[in-house]
Amino acid sequence: MMTRFNQLPTLKIDPTKKVIFNYKGKTYSGVEGDTIASALYANGVRIYARSLKYHRPRGLYSLDGECSNTMMEVDGIPNVRTENTLLKQGMTVKEQNVKGSAEKDMLGFLDKLDWAMPAGFYYKMMHKPARIWPIAMKQIRKTAGLGEISPDFEMPGKFDEIFPRTDVVVIGGGPAGMTAALAAAEKGLRVIIMESRPWLGGFFDYRTAEYKDGVALYQRGQDLAQQVEANENIRVLKHTAMVGAYSNCLVTGFQTGTDKDAFNERYVEIRANSVIVATGCIERPLIFDNNERPGVMQVGCALRMARNYGILPGENGIFSVGHDLGLEAAIDLFDMGMKIGCVADVREDGQDPELVLALAKRNILLLKGWVATEAHGKKQVNKVSMSSIDGMITRDFDCDVLVASAGLTPVTGPLTMAQIKLRHDDFTGFFVADEMPENTFSAGRILGINNALSIECSGTLAGIKAAKACGACDAAEVEAAEAAMKALPGPVRGSKLVTAPVKGRKSFICFDEDTTIKSVKQTIDSGFDVPELVKRYSSAGLGPGQSGIPGHNLPLYVAKYQALAGVPVKPTTVRAPIVPTFIATYAGTNHTMHKRTPIHNLQVADKGILRKIGVWERVRYFSEDYSCKKEIENVRNNVGMLDGSTLGKFRLHGPDALKALQRIYVSDMSKLKPGRVKYSAMCNDDGCVIDDGVVVMLGENDYYITTSTGRAGQTVEWFRYHTRYDGWDFSMVNITDSMGVINLSGPNARKVFEKITDEDVSNEAFPYSGFKEMLFKDVIPAKVMRLGFVGELSYEFHVASSYMTSLWQLLKEAGAEFGIQNFGVEAQNVLRMEKCHIILGQESEQRTNLLDVGLGFLWDRKKADAKTVGAVALRQAENDPSRFKLVGFKMENNGRAPRDGALVVDSKVRGYIATARDSFSLNEAVGMALVESELAKVGTRLEIYEDECGDERIYGKVVPMPFYDPDGTRMKS
Amino acid sequence: MALTITCPICGKRNGYEFRYGGEDKGPRPEEAGLTPEAWCDYVHMNKCVAGVQKEWWFHKDGCGSWFTIHRDTTTNLEVKGPEADK
């Protein structure tokens, strides 16, 4: 392990705290604050992975995870960006895309076969003759793709999401972002600042050059960071990469948690009134031969390795740069102990004279107008060929690290994501936005400025503009800030060169996809003339780095190669997520949420077996016998109790309440009588039946209605939608959760009922379809309905949820002498099926209309004025012979019941089974099916196909409905 | 998802809170003399404007009202009516 600087004021590590991890089966140690990549580098690892196509060795390059070079498998998770992931105790790290090891990859020979794999070679080579493809595909699949994941792998960790709202969101925690946040916060606005690195500071953070008055840039950065963190109006989201920006000031990101957070990663969706883009710049990769050889790295990478992580990236450095930051880094690294053979600058002139002087003082050779053309060394760079940019003169230099960068390029992802048009600016060489959307402002280096004071001032200006947009300051303040900005140095000239004078067979424009300059040329020569097409055909920028490396170089190079006049250079489109993230974070936590009925605990205490049914958790069975024989027989012969609290329950009242009922229900609701229950159904505008339930008139313009369990959530919306043009005066309240329901059913139900009331509940006083408001034990007000869903004498008690426990126990005690028992949803399902009472959604599907299921008798045709929903369509469908019909059937030869959803077939599908069960009450298998109308006649034989039954068929016969108690005497007496 | 909607009762809220209720097509037609085609057009056919349209929204996670807004379908931003209502 190499010695590390442990006293630098810019360090982000704590050298005293060791972190032990496992790499390729061996134990290694890093220190707290290390990323996985920096810890590996400190342990002498230089080759992190092999490239996708040619299996070339790859190493540290940018340190911000813009390419797949340093993606590794960490704790079983493939494609982890090790430059961005902090090291944790006990991590297990593995190399990817290698056969053997990254050091000795048996597929390394592929690099020599690049001539056989031109751009688009899959498309070109593998399709003729067609039989090649299945064979070739297998081989290609084996070698292609990065990382492997086991299908059984379960993602560990906790994932969360937050949706904060704020006045101003600042993307980027560098100097411009921080000053912008402070300026906006000073105006009293709430600010969220997001920064992709685990700390604030941006590019001030690792530089020792002077800011002002003897204060170094990193000190200024730390000072700003402290101010931001201390400001109560600013919420700081560190280690939060922006992944999406949308219209209306919506910004999304992914935040990596620390040890103190309750999440590993979380999705952040920020809704703001104003957005400030202060994403700054990344370095424009310099393209030359073997420009991605391990040992070649960008300026920021080399300097941050030393300054933030205390690791001198090499002993003998060579620089090939195009920007003053490169010269500054060379000086700093030299002072920290790196020998520097030469600094080549692609610029002939325009360097900061002080930096030139400082280089000269240190006897560092500065070659103006020179550039690296080739990195030598098989696995790691050991020599560099340099040339003047015209290619006339060349010289070789030995080195173990080559710091290479063509210049700077703005991080425009957030701008293009927000659909802002970008223009190439010849002076800065940047893609710039001339027009910003409403309330969106940019600040800092993205504007092409480079002076530290200008950068901060641009941040302040953007912060004040955002405050103005939020109405927190006036135009005069914006003007003052603009004037201050004008007094400071503006944008600086940028370097234009992207590619060294080389042929480009091994000059990589995209590392992720192994796209070379040569492949881009081939692509353009094949006729793909626009960057978007070049990108797709050559696959430059389609890798996991999301165009981080080729993003701006590709359009610039395409423009240069084509040399067309008058064609503007445009960057290719960026889409969310603009940095790679875990699918697990998108998926979030799997919350199993459901509602419970008011007597849930009593049901569970009675050994109820729970199932999730829609939004509810309900008791489906009361024993392990899932046929529910005992529960069913008890209801048929004695008396049972069901918790029906999930039923949708509503109060509808107001002068126009009846009009609303007439619009929604197919029946004529003006015929409702007090003390009576009316059963009816609702259709949609296609006449398809969507719900059924009962309506009770409580008083003048006051109604109580029930809906099916599944429909309860949409009912208010449905009533309001279909009356939205009418301006009717009615109110509707969903009281599903505040009311509970107990269903008391069976021949002995009345005997139980009589024990809890003194009122007359005889068949004459409380007949079938009757309704009474009653008071039990002087305190429990209840709405009681005499219904018969299960086909027996049956009462439904609707009481406030808070009274459910009392009433349940009251009935249970009253029923004890008869042996009252619980029954669950499955027993109810069989009981009602025997009676052919339908459940919508089970005996119907999306296309089933009211007439198909035999509920046509509910429809009143004489109320056209009500414009009843579904009536027009029902009239049109009335005589349509092509519609399905609901029929009852029983199985032949005492056969078993088919499964629900089985198909009715002959040579094609003719219908399907809705519900079918082996009926204990009838001693045979019966069920209901939706079939084509010609199969609906009683006596028709039905051929039934079940899933995976092969050639076996079972047969049923259409019989009249209902099966049980056809004249309804049990229900009505 | 970036859409915000101004509910007449609750004010400007996140678009997630609402459910779309289709283009504004006017009140239900009179049933007398209605042809199947005219009915089908009313229920199912849309103008699909590229530009500003008047449309219905339901505040499902809020006050539960149905109301109309004007929205530019090309930018997915709510715009001010009624001058947008050509």
CSV table of N, CA and C in Angstrom, one decimal, chain A residues 148-211:
chain,number,residue,atom,x,y,z
A,148,GLU,N,-23.0,-9.1,-14.4
A,148,GLU,CA,-23.9,-10.2,-14.4
A,148,GLU,C,-24.7,-10.1,-13.1
A,149,ILE,N,-26.0,-10.5,-13.2
A,149,ILE,CA,-26.8,-10.6,-11.9
A,149,ILE,C,-27.5,-11.9,-11.9
A,150,SER,N,-27.5,-12.5,-10.8
A,150,SER,CA,-28.2,-13.8,-10.6
A,150,SER,C,-29.7,-13.5,-10.6
A,151,PRO,N,-30.5,-14.3,-11.3
A,151,PRO,CA,-32.0,-14.1,-11.2
A,151,PRO,C,-32.5,-14.2,-9.8
A,152,ASP,N,-31.8,-14.9,-8.9
A,152,ASP,CA,-32.2,-15.1,-7.5
A,152,ASP,C,-31.8,-14.0,-6.6
A,153,PHE,N,-31.0,-13.1,-7.2
A,153,PHE,CA,-30.4,-12.0,-6.3
A,153,PHE,C,-31.5,-11.1,-5.8
A,154,GLU,N,-31.5,-10.9,-4.5
A,154,GLU,CA,-32.4,-10.0,-3.9
A,154,GLU,C,-31.7,-8.8,-3.4
A,155,MET,N,-32.1,-7.6,-3.9
A,155,MET,CA,-31.4,-6.4,-3.6
A,155,MET,C,-31.5,-6.0,-2.1
A,156,PRO,N,-30.4,-5.9,-1.4
A,156,PRO,CA,-30.5,-5.6,0.0
A,156,PRO,C,-30.7,-4.1,0.1
A,157,GLY,N,-31.0,-3.6,1.3
A,157,GLY,CA,-31.1,-2.2,1.6
A,157,GLY,C,-32.5,-1.6,1.7
A,158,LYS,N,-32.6,-0.4,2.1
A,158,LYS,CA,-33.8,0.3,2.2
A,158,LYS,C,-33.9,1.4,1.2
A,159,PHE,N,-35.1,1.5,0.6
A,159,PHE,CA,-35.2,2.5,-0.5
A,159,PHE,C,-36.5,3.4,-0.1
A,160,ASP,N,-36.4,4.6,-0.4
A,160,ASP,CA,-37.4,5.6,0.0
A,160,ASP,C,-37.7,6.6,-1.1
A,161,GLU,N,-38.6,7.4,-0.9
A,161,GLU,CA,-38.9,8.5,-1.8
A,161,GLU,C,-39.4,9.7,-1.0
A,162,ILE,N,-39.1,10.9,-1.5
A,162,ILE,CA,-39.6,12.1,-0.9
A,162,ILE,C,-40.1,13.1,-2.0
A,163,PHE,N,-41.0,13.9,-1.7
A,163,PHE,CA,-41.6,14.8,-2.7
A,163,PHE,C,-41.6,16.2,-2.1
A,164,PRO,N,-40.4,16.8,-1.9
A,164,PRO,CA,-40.4,18.1,-1.3
A,164,PRO,C,-40.9,19.2,-2.2
A,165,ARG,N,-41.4,20.3,-1.6
A,165,ARG,CA,-41.8,21.4,-2.3
A,165,ARG,C,-41.0,22.6,-1.8
A,166,THR,N,-40.6,23.5,-2.7
A,166,THR,CA,-39.7,24.5,-2.3
A,166,THR,C,-39.9,25.8,-3.2
A,167,ASP,N,-39.3,26.9,-2.7
A,167,ASP,CA,-39.3,28.1,-3.6
A,167,ASP,C,-38.3,27.9,-4.7
A,168,VAL,N,-37.1,27.6,-4.3
A,168,VAL,CA,-36.0,27.6,-5.3
A,168,VAL,C,-35.2,26.3,-5.1
A,169,VAL,N,-35.0,25.6,-6.2
A,169,VAL,CA,-34.1,24.4,-6.2
A,169,VAL,C,-32.8,24.8,-7.0
A,170,VAL,N,-31.7,24.5,-6.4
A,170,VAL,CA,-30.4,24.8,-7.0
A,170,VAL,C,-29.7,23.5,-7.3
A,171,ILE,N,-29.4,23.3,-8.6
A,171,ILE,CA,-28.8,22.0,-9.0
A,171,ILE,C,-27.3,22.3,-9.1
A,172,GLY,N,-26.5,21.7,-8.2
A,172,GLY,CA,-25.1,21.9,-8.1
A,172,GLY,C,-24.7,22.6,-6.9
A,173,GLY,N,-23.8,22.0,-6.1
A,173,GLY,CA,-23.3,22.6,-4.9
A,173,GLY,C,-21.9,23.2,-4.9
A,174,GLY,N,-21.6,23.7,-6.1
A,174,GLY,CA,-20.3,24.4,-6.2
A,174,GLY,C,-20.4,25.9,-5.8
A,175,PRO,N,-19.4,26.7,-6.1
A,175,PRO,CA,-19.4,28.1,-5.7
A,175,PRO,C,-20.6,28.8,-6.2
A,176,ALA,N,-21.0,28.6,-7.5
A,176,ALA,CA,-22.1,29.4,-8.0
A,176,ALA,C,-23.4,28.9,-7.4
A,177,GLY,N,-23.6,27.6,-7.2
A,177,GLY,CA,-24.8,27.1,-6.6
A,177,GLY,C,-24.9,27.6,-5.2
A,178,MET,N,-23.8,27.6,-4.5
A,178,MET,CA,-23.9,28.0,-3.1
A,178,MET,C,-24.2,29.5,-2.9
A,179,THR,N,-23.6,30.3,-3.8
A,179,THR,CA,-23.9,31.7,-3.6
A,179,THR,C,-25.3,32.0,-4.1
A,180,ALA,N,-25.8,31.2,-5.1
A,180,ALA,CA,-27.2,31.4,-5.5
A,180,ALA,C,-28.1,31.0,-4.4
A,181,ALA,N,-27.8,29.9,-3.7
A,181,ALA,CA,-28.7,29.4,-2.6
A,181,ALA,C,-28.7,30.5,-1.5
A,182,LEU,N,-27.6,31.0,-1.2
A,182,LEU,CA,-27.5,32.0,-0.1
A,182,LEU,C,-28.2,33.3,-0.5
A,183,ALA,N,-28.1,33.7,-1.7
A,183,ALA,CA,-28.8,34.9,-2.2
A,183,ALA,C,-30.3,34.8,-2.1
A,184,ALA,N,-30.8,33.6,-2.5
A,184,ALA,CA,-32.2,33.4,-2.5
A,184,ALA,C,-32.7,33.2,-1.1
A,185,ALA,N,-31.9,32.5,-0.2
A,185,ALA,CA,-32.3,32.3,1.2
A,185,ALA,C,-32.3,33.6,1.9
A,186,GLU,N,-31.4,34.5,1.5
A,186,GLU,CA,-31.4,35.8,2.2
A,186,GLU,C,-32.7,36.6,2.0
A,187,LYS,N,-33.4,36.3,0.9
A,187,LYS,CA,-34.6,37.0,0.6
A,187,LYS,C,-35.8,36.3,1.3
A,188,GLY,N,-35.5,35.3,2.2
A,188,GLY,CA,-36.5,34.6,2.9
A,188,GLY,C,-37.1,33.5,2.2
A,189,LEU,N,-36.5,33.1,1.1
A,189,LEU,CA,-37.1,31.9,0.4
A,189,LEU,C,-36.6,30.6,0.9
A,190,ARG,N,-37.4,29.6,0.7
A,190,ARG,CA,-36.9,28.2,1.1
A,190,ARG,C,-36.2,27.7,-0.1
A,191,VAL,N,-35.0,27.1,0.1
A,191,VAL,CA,-34.1,26.7,-0.9
A,191,VAL,C,-33.7,25.2,-0.7
A,192,ILE,N,-33.7,24.4,-1.8
A,192,ILE,CA,-33.1,23.1,-1.7
A,192,ILE,C,-31.9,23.1,-2.6
A,193,ILE,N,-30.7,22.7,-2.2
A,193,ILE,CA,-29.5,22.6,-3.0
A,193,ILE,C,-29.2,21.2,-3.1
A,194,MET,N,-29.0,20.7,-4.3
A,194,MET,CA,-28.6,19.3,-4.5
A,194,MET,C,-27.2,19.2,-5.2
A,195,GLU,N,-26.4,18.3,-4.6
A,195,GLU,CA,-25.0,18.2,-5.1
A,195,GLU,C,-24.7,16.7,-5.2
A,196,SER,N,-24.1,16.3,-6.4
A,196,SER,CA,-23.9,14.9,-6.6
A,196,SER,C,-22.8,14.3,-5.8
A,197,ARG,N,-21.8,15.1,-5.4
A,197,ARG,CA,-20.7,14.6,-4.6
A,197,ARG,C,-21.2,14.6,-3.1
A,198,PRO,N,-20.5,13.8,-2.3
A,198,PRO,CA,-20.9,13.7,-0.9
A,198,PRO,C,-20.6,15.0,-0.1
A,199,TRP,N,-20.1,16.0,-0.7
A,199,TRP,CA,-19.8,17.3,0.0
A,199,TRP,C,-20.1,18.5,-0.9
A,200,LEU,N,-20.3,19.6,-0.3
A,200,LEU,CA,-20.4,20.9,-1.1
A,200,LEU,C,-19.0,21.4,-1.4
A,201,GLY,N,-18.9,22.2,-2.4
A,201,GLY,CA,-17.6,22.9,-2.7
A,201,GLY,C,-17.3,23.0,-4.2
A,202,GLY,N,-17.8,22.0,-5.0
A,202,GLY,CA,-17.5,22.0,-6.4
A,202,GLY,C,-16.1,22.1,-6.7
A,203,PHE,N,-15.7,22.9,-7.7
A,203,PHE,CA,-14.3,22.9,-8.1
A,203,PHE,C,-13.4,23.8,-7.3
A,204,PHE,N,-14.0,24.5,-6.3
A,204,PHE,CA,-13.1,25.3,-5.4
A,204,PHE,C,-12.4,24.3,-4.4
A,205,ASP,N,-13.1,23.2,-4.2
A,205,ASP,CA,-12.9,22.4,-3.1
A,205,ASP,C,-11.5,21.7,-3.0
A,206,TYR,N,-10.8,21.6,-4.1
A,206,TYR,CA,-9.5,20.9,-4.1
A,206,TYR,C,-8.4,21.7,-4.7
A,207,ARG,N,-8.7,23.0,-4.8
A,207,ARG,CA,-7.7,23.9,-5.4
A,207,ARG,C,-7.0,24.8,-4.4
A,208,THR,N,-5.7,24.9,-4.5
A,208,THR,CA,-5.0,25.8,-3.5
A,208,THR,C,-4.7,27.2,-4.1
A,209,ALA,N,-5.0,27.4,-5.3
A,209,ALA,CA,-4.8,28.7,-5.9
A,209,ALA,C,-5.5,29.8,-5.1
A,210,GLU,N,-5.0,31.0,-5.3
A,210,GLU,CA,-5.6,32.1,-4.4
A,210,GLU,C,-7.0,32.5,-4.9
A,211,TYR,N,-7.9,32.7,-4.0
A,211,TYR,CA,-9.2,33.2,-4.3
A,211,TYR,C,-9.2,34.7,-4.3
